[in-house]
Structures are given as C-alpha cells and as structure tokens.
PDB file of C-alpha atoms and ligand atoms in Angstrom:
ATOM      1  CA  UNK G   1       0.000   0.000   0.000  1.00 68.00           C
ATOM      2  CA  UNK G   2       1.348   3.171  -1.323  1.00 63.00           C
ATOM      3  CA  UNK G   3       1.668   6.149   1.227  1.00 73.00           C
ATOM      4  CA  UNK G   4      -1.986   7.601   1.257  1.00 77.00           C
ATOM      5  CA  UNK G   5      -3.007  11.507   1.942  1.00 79.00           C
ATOM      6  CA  UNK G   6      -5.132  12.676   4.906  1.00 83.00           C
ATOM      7  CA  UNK G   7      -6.769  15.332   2.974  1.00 93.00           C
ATOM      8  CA  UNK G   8     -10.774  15.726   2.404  1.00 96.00           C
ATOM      9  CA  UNK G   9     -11.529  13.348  -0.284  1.00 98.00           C
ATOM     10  CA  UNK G  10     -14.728  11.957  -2.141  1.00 98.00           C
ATOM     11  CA  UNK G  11     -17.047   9.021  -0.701  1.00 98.00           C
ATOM     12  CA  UNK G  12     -16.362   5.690  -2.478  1.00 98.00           C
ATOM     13  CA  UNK G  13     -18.627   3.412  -3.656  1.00 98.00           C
ATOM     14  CA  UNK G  14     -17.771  -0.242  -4.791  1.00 98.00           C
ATOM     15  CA  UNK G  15     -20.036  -3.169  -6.501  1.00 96.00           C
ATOM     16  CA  UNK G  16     -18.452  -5.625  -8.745  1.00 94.00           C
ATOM     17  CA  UNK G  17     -20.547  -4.229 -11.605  1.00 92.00           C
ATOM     18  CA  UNK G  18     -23.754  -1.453 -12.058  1.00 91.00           C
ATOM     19  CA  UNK G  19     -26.041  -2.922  -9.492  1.00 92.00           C
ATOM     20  CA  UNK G  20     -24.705  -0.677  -6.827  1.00 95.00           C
ATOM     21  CA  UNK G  21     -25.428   2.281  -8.961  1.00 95.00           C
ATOM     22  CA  UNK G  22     -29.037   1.233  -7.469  1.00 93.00           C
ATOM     23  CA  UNK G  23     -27.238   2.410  -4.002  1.00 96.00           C
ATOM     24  CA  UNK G  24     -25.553   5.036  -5.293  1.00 97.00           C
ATOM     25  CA  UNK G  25     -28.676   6.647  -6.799  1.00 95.00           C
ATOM     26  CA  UNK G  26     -30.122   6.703  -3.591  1.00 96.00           C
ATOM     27  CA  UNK G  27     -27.148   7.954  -1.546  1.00 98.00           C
ATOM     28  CA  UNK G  28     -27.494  10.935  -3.728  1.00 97.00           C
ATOM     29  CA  UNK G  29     -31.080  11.652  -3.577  1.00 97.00           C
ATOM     30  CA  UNK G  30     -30.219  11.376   0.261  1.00 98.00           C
ATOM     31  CA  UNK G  31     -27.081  13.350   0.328  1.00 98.00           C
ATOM     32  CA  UNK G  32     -26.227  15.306  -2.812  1.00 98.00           C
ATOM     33  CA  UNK G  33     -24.179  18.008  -1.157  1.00 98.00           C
ATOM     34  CA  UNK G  34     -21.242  15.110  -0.854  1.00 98.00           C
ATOM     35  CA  UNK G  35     -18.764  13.997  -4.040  1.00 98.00           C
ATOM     36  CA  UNK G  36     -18.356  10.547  -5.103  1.00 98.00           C
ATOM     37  CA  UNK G  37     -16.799   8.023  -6.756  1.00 98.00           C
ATOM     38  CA  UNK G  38     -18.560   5.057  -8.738  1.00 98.00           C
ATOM     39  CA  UNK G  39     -15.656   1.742  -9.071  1.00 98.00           C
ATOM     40  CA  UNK G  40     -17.683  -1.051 -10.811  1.00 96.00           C
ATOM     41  CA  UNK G  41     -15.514  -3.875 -11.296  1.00 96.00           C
ATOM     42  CA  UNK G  42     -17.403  -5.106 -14.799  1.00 93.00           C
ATOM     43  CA  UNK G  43     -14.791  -6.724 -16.092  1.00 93.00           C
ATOM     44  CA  UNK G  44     -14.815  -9.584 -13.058  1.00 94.00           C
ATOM     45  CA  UNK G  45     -17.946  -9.421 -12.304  1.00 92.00           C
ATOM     46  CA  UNK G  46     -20.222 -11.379 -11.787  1.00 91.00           C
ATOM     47  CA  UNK G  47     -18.879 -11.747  -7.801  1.00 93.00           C
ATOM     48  CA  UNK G  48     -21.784 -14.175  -6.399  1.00 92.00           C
ATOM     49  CA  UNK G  49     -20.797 -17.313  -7.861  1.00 90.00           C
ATOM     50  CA  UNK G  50     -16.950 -16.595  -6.736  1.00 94.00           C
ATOM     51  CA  UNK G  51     -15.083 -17.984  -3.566  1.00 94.00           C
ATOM     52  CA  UNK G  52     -14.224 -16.095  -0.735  1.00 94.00           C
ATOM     53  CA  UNK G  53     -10.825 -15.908  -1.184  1.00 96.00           C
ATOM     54  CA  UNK G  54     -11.473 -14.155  -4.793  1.00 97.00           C
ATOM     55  CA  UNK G  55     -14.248 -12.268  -3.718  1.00 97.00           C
ATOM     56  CA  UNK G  56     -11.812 -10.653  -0.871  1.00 98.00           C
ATOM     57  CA  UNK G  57      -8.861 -10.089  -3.033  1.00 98.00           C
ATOM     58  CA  UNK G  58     -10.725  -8.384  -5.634  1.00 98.00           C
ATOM     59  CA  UNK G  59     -12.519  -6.023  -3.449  1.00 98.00           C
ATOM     60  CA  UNK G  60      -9.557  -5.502  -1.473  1.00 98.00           C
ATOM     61  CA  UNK G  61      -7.879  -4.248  -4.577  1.00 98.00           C
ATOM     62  CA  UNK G  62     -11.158  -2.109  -5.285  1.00 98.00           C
ATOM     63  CA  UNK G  63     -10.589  -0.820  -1.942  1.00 98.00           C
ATOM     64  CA  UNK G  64      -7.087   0.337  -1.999  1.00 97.00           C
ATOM     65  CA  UNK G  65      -7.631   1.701  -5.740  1.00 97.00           C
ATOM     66  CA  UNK G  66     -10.297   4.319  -3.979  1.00 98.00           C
ATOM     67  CA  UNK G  67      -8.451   4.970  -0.905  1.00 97.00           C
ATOM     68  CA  UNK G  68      -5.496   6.105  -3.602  1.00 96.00           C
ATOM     69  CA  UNK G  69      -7.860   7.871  -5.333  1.00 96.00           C
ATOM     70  CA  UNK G  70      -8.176   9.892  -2.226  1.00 96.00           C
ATOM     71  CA  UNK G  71     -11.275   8.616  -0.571  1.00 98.00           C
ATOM     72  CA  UNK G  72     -11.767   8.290   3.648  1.00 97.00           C
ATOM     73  CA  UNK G  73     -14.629   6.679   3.381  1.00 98.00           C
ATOM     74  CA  UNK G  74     -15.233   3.730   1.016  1.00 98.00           C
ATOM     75  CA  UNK G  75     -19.445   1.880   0.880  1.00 98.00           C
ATOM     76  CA  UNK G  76     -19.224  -1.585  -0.516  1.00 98.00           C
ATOM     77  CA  UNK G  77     -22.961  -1.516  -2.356  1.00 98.00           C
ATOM     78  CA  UNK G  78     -22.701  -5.020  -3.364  1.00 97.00           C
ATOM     79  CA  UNK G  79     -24.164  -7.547  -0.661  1.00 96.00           C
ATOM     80  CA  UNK G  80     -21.714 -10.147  -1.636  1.00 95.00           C
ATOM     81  CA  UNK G  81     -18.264  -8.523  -1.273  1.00 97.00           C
ATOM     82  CA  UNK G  82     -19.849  -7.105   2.318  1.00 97.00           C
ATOM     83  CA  UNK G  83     -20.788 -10.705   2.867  1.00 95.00           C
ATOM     84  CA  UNK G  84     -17.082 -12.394   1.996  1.00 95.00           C
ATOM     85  CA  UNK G  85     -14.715  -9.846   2.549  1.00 97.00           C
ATOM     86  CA  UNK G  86     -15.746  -6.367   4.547  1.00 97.00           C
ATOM     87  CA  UNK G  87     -15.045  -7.854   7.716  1.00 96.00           C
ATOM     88  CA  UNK G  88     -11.495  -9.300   7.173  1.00 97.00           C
ATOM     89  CA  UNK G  89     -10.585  -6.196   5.298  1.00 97.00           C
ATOM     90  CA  UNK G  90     -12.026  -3.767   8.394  1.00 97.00           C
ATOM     91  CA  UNK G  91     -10.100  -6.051  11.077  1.00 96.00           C
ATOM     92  CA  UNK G  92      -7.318  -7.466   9.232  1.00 95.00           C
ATOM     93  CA  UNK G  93      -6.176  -4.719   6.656  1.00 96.00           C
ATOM     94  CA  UNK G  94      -7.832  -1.586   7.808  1.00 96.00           C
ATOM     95  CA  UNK G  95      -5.871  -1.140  10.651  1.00 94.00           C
ATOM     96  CA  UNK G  96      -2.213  -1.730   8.787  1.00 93.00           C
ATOM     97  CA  UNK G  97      -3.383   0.812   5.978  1.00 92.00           C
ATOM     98  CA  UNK G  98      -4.797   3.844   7.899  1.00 90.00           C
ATOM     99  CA  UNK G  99      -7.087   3.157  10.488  1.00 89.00           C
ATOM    100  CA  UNK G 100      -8.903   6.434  10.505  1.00 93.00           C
ATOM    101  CA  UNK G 101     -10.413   5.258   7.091  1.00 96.00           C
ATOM    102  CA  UNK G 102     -13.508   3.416   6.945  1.00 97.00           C
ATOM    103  CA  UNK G 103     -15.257   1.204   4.740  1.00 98.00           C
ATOM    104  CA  UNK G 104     -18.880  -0.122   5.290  1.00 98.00           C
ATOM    105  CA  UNK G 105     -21.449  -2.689   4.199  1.00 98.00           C
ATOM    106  CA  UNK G 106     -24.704  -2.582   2.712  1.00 97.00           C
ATOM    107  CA  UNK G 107     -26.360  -5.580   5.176  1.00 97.00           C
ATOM    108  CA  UNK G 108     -26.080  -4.173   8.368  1.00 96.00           C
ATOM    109  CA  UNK G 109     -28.057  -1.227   7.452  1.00 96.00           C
ATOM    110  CA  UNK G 110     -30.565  -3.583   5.479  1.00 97.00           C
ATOM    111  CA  UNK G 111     -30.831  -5.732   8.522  1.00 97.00           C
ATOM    112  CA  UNK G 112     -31.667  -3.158  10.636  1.00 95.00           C
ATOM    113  CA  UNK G 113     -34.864  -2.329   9.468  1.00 93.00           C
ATOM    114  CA  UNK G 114     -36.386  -5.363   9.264  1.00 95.00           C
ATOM    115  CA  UNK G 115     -37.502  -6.005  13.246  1.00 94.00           C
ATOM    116  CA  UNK G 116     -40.013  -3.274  12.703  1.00 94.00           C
ATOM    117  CA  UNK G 117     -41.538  -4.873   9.451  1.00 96.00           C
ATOM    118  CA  UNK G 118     -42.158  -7.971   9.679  1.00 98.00           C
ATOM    119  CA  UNK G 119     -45.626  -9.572  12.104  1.00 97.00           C
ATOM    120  CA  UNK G 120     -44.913 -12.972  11.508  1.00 98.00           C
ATOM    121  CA  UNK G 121     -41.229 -13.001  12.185  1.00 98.00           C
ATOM    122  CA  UNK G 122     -40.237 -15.035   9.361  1.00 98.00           C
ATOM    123  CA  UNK G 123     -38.279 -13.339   6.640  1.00 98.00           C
ATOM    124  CA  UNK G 124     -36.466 -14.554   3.257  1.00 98.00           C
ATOM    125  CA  UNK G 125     -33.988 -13.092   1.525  1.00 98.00           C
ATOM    126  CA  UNK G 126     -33.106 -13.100  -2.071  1.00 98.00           C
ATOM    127  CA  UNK G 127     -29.510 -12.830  -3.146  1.00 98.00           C
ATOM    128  CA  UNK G 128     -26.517 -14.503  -4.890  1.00 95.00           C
ATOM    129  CA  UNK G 129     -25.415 -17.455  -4.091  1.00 94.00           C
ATOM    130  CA  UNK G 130     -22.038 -16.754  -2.601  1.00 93.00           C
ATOM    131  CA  UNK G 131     -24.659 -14.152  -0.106  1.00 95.00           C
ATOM    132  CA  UNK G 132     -26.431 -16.737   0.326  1.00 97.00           C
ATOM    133  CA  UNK G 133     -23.712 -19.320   1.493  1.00 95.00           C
ATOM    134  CA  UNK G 134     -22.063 -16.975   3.763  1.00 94.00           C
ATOM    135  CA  UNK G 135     -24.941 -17.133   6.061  1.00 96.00           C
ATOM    136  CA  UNK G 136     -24.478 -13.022   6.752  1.00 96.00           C
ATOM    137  CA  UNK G 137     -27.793 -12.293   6.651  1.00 97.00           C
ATOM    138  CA  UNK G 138     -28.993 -15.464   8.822  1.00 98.00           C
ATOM    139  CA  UNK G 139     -25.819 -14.546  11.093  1.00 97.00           C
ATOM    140  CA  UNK G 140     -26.677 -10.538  11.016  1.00 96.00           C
ATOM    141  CA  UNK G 141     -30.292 -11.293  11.748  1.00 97.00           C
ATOM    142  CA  UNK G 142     -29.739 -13.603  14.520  1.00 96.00           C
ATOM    143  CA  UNK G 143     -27.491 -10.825  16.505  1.00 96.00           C
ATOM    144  CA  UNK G 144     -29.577  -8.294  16.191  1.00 96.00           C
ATOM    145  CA  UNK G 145     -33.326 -10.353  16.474  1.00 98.00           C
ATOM    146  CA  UNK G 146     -32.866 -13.704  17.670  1.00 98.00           C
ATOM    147  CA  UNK G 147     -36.236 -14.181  17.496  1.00 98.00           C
ATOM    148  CA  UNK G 148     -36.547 -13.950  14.014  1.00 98.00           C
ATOM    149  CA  UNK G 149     -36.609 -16.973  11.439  1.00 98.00           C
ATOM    150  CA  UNK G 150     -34.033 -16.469   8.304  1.00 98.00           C
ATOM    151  CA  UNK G 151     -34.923 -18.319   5.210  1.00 98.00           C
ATOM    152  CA  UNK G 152     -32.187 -17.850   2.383  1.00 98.00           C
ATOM    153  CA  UNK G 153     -32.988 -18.445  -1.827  1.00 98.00           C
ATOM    154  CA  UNK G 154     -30.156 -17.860  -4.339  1.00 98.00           C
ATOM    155  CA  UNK G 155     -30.730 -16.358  -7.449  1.00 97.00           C
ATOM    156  CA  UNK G 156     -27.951 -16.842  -9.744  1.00 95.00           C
ATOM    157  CA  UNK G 157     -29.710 -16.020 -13.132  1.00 95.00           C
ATOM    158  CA  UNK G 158     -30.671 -12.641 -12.069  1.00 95.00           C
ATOM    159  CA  UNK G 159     -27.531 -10.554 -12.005  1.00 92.00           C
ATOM    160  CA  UNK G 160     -26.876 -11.990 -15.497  1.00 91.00           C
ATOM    161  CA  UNK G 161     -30.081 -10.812 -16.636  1.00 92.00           C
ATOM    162  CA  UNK G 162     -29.643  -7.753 -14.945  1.00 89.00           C
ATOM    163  CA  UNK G 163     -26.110  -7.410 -16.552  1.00 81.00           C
ATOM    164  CA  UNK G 164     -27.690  -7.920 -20.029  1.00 83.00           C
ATOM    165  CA  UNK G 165     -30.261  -5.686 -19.804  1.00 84.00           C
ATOM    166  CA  UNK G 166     -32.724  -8.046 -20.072  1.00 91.00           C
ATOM    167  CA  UNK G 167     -34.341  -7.271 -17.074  1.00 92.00           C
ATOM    168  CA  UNK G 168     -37.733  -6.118 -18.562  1.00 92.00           C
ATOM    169  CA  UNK G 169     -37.688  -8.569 -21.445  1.00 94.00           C
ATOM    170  CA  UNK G 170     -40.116 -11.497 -21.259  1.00 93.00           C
ATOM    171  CA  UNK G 171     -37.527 -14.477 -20.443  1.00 93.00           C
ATOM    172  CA  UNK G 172     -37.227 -12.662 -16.855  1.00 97.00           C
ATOM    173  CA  UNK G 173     -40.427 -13.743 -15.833  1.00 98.00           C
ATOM    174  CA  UNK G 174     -39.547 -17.367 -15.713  1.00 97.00           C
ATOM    175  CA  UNK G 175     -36.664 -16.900 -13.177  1.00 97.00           C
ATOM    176  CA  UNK G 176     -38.274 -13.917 -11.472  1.00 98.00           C
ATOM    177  CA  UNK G 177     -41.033 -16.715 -10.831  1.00 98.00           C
ATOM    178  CA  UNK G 178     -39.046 -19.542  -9.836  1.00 98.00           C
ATOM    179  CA  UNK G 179     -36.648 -17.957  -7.012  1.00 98.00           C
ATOM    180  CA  UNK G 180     -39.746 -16.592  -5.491  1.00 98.00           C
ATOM    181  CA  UNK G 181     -41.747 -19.962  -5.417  1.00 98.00           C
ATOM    182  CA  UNK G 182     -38.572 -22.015  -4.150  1.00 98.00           C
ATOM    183  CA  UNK G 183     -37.956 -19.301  -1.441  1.00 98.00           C
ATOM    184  CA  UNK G 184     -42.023 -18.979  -0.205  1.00 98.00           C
ATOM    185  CA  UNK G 185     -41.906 -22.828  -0.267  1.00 98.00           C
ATOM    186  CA  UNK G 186     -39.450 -23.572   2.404  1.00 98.00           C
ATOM    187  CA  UNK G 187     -42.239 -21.421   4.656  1.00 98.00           C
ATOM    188  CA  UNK G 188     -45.646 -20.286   4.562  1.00 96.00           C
ATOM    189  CA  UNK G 189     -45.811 -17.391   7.093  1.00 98.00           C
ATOM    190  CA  UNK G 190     -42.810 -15.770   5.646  1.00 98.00           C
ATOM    191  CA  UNK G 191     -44.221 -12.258   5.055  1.00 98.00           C
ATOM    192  CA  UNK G 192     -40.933  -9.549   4.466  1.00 98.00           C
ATOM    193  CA  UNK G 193     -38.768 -10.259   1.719  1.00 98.00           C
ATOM    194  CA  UNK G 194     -34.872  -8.340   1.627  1.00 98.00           C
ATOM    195  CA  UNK G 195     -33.509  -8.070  -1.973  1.00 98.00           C
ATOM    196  CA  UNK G 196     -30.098  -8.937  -0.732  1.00 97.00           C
ATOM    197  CA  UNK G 197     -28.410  -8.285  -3.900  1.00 97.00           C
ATOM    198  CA  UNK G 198     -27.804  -4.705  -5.385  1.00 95.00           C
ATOM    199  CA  UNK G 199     -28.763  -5.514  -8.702  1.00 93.00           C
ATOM    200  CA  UNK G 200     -32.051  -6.690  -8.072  1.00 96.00           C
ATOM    201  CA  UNK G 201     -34.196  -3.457  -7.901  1.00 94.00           C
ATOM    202  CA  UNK G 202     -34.032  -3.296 -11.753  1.00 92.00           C
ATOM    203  CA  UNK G 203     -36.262  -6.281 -11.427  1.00 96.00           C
ATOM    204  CA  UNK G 204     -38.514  -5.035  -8.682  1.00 96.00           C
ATOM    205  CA  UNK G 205     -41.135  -4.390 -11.564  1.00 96.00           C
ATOM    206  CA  UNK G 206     -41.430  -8.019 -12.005  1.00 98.00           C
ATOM    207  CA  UNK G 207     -40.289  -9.296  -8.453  1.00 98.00           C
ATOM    208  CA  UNK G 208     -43.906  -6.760  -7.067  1.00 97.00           C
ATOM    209  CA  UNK G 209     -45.921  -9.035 -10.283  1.00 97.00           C
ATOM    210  CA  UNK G 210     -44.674 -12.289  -8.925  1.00 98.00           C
ATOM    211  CA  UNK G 211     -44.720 -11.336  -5.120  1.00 98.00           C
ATOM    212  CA  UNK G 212     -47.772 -12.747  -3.233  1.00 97.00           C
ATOM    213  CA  UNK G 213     -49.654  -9.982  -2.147  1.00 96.00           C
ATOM    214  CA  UNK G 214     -49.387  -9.076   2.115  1.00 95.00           C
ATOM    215  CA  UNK G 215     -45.845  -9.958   1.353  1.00 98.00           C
ATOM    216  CA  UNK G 216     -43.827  -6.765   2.136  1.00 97.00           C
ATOM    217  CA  UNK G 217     -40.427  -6.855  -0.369  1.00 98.00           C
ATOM    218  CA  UNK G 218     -37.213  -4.793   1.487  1.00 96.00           C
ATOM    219  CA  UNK G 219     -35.060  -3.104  -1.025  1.00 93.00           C
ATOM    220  CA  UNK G 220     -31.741  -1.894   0.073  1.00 95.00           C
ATOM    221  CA  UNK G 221     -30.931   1.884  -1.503  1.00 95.00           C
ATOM    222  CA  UNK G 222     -32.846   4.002   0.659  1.00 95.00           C
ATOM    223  CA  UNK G 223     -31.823   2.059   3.909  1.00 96.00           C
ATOM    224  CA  UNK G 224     -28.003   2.298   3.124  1.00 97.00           C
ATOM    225  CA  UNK G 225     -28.375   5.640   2.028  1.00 98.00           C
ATOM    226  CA  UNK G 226     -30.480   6.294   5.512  1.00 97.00           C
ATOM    227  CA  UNK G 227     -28.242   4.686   7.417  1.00 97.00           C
ATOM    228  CA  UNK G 228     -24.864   6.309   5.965  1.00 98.00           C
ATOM    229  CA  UNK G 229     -26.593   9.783   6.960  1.00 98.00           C
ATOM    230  CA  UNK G 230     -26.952   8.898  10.250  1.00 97.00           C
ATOM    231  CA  UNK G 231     -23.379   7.823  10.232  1.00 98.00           C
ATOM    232  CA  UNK G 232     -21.892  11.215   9.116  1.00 98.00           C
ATOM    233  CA  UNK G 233     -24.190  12.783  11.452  1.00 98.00           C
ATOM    234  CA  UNK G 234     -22.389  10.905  14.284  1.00 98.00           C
ATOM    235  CA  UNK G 235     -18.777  10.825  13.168  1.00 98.00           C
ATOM    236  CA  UNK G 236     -18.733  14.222  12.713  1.00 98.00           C
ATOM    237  CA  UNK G 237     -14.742  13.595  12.080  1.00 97.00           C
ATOM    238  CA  UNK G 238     -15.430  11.774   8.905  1.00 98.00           C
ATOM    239  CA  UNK G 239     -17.830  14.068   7.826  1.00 98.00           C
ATOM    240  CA  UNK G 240     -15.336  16.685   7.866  1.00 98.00           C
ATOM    241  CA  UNK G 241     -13.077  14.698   5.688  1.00 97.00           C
ATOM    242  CA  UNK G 242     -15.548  14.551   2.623  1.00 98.00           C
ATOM    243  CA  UNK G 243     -15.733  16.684  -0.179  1.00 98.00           C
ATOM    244  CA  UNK G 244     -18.466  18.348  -0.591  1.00 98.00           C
ATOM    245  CA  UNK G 245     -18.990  19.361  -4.694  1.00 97.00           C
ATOM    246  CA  UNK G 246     -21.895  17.757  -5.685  1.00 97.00           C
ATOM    247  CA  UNK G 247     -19.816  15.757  -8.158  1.00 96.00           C
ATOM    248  CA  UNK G 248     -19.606  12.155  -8.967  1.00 96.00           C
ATOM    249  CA  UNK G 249     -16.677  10.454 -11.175  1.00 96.00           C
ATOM    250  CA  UNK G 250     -17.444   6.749 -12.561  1.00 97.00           C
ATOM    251  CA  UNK G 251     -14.398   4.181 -13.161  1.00 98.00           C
ATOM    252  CA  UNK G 252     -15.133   0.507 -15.016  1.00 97.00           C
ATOM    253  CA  UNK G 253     -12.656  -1.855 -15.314  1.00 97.00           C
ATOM    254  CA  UNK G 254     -14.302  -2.955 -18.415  1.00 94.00           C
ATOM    255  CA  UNK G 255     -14.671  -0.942 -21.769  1.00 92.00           C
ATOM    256  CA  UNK G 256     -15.737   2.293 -20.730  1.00 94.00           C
ATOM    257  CA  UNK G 257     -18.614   2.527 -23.472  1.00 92.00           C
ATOM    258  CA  UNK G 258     -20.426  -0.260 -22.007  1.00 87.00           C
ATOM    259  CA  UNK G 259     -20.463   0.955 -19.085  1.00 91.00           C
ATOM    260  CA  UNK G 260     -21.801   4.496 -20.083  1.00 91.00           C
ATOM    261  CA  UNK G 261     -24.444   2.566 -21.911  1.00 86.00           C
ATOM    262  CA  UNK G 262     -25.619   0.409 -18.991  1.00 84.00           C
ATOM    263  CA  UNK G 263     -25.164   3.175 -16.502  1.00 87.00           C
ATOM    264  CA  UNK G 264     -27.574   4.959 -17.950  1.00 82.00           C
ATOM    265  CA  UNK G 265     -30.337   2.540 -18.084  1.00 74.00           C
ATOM    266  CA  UNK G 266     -29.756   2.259 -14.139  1.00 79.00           C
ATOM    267  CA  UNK G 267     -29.087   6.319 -13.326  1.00 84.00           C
ATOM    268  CA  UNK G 268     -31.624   7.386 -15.747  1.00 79.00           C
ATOM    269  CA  UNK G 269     -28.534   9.938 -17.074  1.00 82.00           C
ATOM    270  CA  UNK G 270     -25.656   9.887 -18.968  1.00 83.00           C
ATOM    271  CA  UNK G 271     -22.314   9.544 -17.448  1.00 89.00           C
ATOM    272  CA  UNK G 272     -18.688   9.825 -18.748  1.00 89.00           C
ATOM    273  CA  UNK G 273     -16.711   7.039 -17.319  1.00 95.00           C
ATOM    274  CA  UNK G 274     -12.754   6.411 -16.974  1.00 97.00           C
ATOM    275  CA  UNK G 275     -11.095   2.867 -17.164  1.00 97.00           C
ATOM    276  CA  UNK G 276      -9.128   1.603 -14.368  1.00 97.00           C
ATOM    277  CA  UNK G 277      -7.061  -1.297 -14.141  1.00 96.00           C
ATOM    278  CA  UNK G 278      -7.086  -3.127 -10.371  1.00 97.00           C
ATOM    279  CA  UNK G 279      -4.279  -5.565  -9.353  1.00 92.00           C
TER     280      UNK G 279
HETATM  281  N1  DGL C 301     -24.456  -6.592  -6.801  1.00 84.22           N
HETATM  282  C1  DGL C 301     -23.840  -7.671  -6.113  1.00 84.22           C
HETATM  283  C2  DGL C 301     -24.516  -7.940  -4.774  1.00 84.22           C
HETATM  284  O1  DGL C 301     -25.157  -7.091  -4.236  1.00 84.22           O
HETATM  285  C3  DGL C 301     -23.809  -8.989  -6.805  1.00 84.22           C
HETATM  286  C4  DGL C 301     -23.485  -9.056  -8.205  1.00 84.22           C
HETATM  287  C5  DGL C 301     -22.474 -10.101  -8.494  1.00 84.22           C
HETATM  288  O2  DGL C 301     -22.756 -11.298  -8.413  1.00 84.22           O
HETATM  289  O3  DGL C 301     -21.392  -9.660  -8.835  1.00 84.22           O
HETATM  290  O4  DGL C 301     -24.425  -8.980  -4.224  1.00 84.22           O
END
C-alpha cells in the first residue's frame, strides 16, 4: 500500500458491476451536497458465484484503488463482497493501511430495518449465491433479532439478466417466478422479503408481479443511504473529511462505453466514465 493523503476526499462506492449504482442513486437523492466516486468492477464481475478468497482479493484491490484515489470513506454496495470480505478487510487490513479510514457494508443497514416490518417473524432473503452461502444475513439477523426466522434463496440467473439488460424482457419472468416460489416454499408465514443483492431493484417491476400480495419486499438503496446519513451525522470527524462538490466520477474496469451505456439505463442519465485497471 502506497503512502496515502489525509486530505478531504470523495465518498467511495464499490459493486463488482452497475447494481450498486441502485445504491448510489439513492445515496445521492439522500445526500447530494457530498462527491463521489462510482468503481464497478465489470470486467470480473459477476462476484456471487466466486469464492471467498477471490471475492476478498478483488474487493480488497477495489478498496485500496479508492483509498489512492483519495477517498476516507469507502461503501461496498454489493451484498456479496460485504458478505465475503468487509469484515477481514475492516479487522485485518484496515488497521495496517490507515485506520482512521472506513469502509462499510450494505447488510447491516438492510438488517436493521427489518424487526419493525415484519408480524410474523419469518423473513427470506433473495440474493446470490455466494450471499447466500455466507450465512451473513442469517448470522446478522440472529445478533440483532434472535427471534426472528431467516430463510435464504439464491438467485444466480438474475444478475446476469440484470447485466444484459434483459431485465424487462419477457424471459425474466420465468426466473423472477421460480426464485420466489422455491424461497415462499421452504415457509408459509414468511411475510418480508430483503432483496439482498444490489442488482435486483431493476427487477422489482417483475419481483412486485410475482410477489404474493401481504408480502412486504425490502429493497436496500434508501436504507443504506439512511443509514450512511446517520453515520456522518455521528462521526462528525469523517464528515469533515468529505468533499463536498456535488460531483460524482465513474471508473469501469471494463470498456468504458459499455459501461456508459448500462449506466444509464440504471441512473436514468448519462455519465462519462474512466477505465481503471485493479491488481
Ligand atoms: N451486486 C452484487 C450484490 O449485491 C452482486 C453481483 C455479483 O454477483 O457480482 O451482491
């Protein structure tokens, strides 16, 4: 890790690809007065079906990459790199690096809100397999309401459809479908649902069809975005070491035309991105 500076610098935000653009979007709404910086990591993505040794290497390189790029504060918006690698790289690296930096997850913040939603107390969550097999939400949930019962479902078709913009074309359906019949089969009286995967608001069109009705579906964007206000608001250090522009850079480590395309579809806008190369 090369020397870093202490100076004011832009808020980070990380997903292997344009789901957490879904986060970002709402961090923005929530806090426009900040400046950011988009890293999607397109060119390795997807993350979900990777092992935890991968998934932790490659967003520990993500993480360094923004923390050169100047940033004190780094948001990893994709459930699955939170899931395999934000705790060894808060205890094991953060601390070597600089450990007045910070980097946070997008389940916590998703896990939080779910005690006051759900009657029944049984909850499923939707996400990619490797979520899914780290057992963070079941783990997450159990710390902070034991009482609650977790029921997991992978979906491993729908970042790719996501990814291909198929997301409102008519072969969705089927897997929207299926994931959410396999996951309400395991249990009846599940009534709250967490999207546990960044990419999978783009579906929520289709996810709402499919959805049983008195079943209430948790998306993530707002409650991150909630939930990294309230952080600011309390660490009033860290607050003071974000820029505040208004302005938001993208980097891809794929083409950079694909990404502007794709971006758009999930920002609604057009954005100029920069290629970066992590290693
Ligand atoms: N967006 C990522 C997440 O929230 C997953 C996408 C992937 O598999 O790379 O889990």
């Amino acid at each position: 890790m090369p020397s870093l500076s202490s100076l004011p610098g832009p808020i980070g935000v990380f997903d292997s690809g344009y789901g957490g653009l879904t986060i970002l979007r709402k961090i923005r709404e929530a806090l426009p007065q900040y400046d950011y910086i988009y890293l999607g990591d397109n060119a390795r993505a997807p993350y979900g079906t990777r092992s935890f040794e991968i998934v932790y290497e490659f967003t520990r390189q993500a993480v360094i990459k923004l923390f050169e790029m100047g940033c004190q504060l780094v948001i990893l918006a994709c459930n699955t790199a939170s899931a395999k690698a934000l705790r060894s790289i808060q205890q094991r690296d953060l601390p070597g690096w600089d450990a007045s930096r910070r980097v946070l997850g997008v389940i916590r913040p998703t896990v939080e809100s779910i005690g006051g939603v759900t009657r029944s107390r049984h909850v499923g969550v939707l996400a990619t397999a490797g979520t899914i097999q780290s057992e963070s939400y079941p783990m997450e949930i159990r710390k902070q309401f034991p009482d609650i019962k977790v029921y997991g479902q992978a979906c491993p078709l729908w970042v790719p459809l996501v990814e291909n913009g198929e997301a409102e074309g008519d072969g969705a359906d089927y897997f929207v479908r299926k994931y959410i019949g396999k996951l309400l089969q395991q249990d009846a009286r599940i009534d709250t649902v967490i999207l546990g995967c960044t990419h999978y608001p783009l579906l929520l069109p289709k996810i709402r069809l499919y959805m049983p009705a008195g079943i209430t579906v948790v998306s993530q964007g707002e409650l991150v975005a909630d939930s990294l206000k309230d952080y600011l608001a309390r660490h009033p250090e860290m607050d003071a070491r974000c820029t505040r522009g208004g302005e938001c850079v993208y980097f891809t480590t794929e083409a950079e035309e694909k990404f502007s395309e794709s971006a758009s579809v999930f920002l609604n806008e057009e954005v100029t991105v920069r290629r970066v190369v992590l290693d």
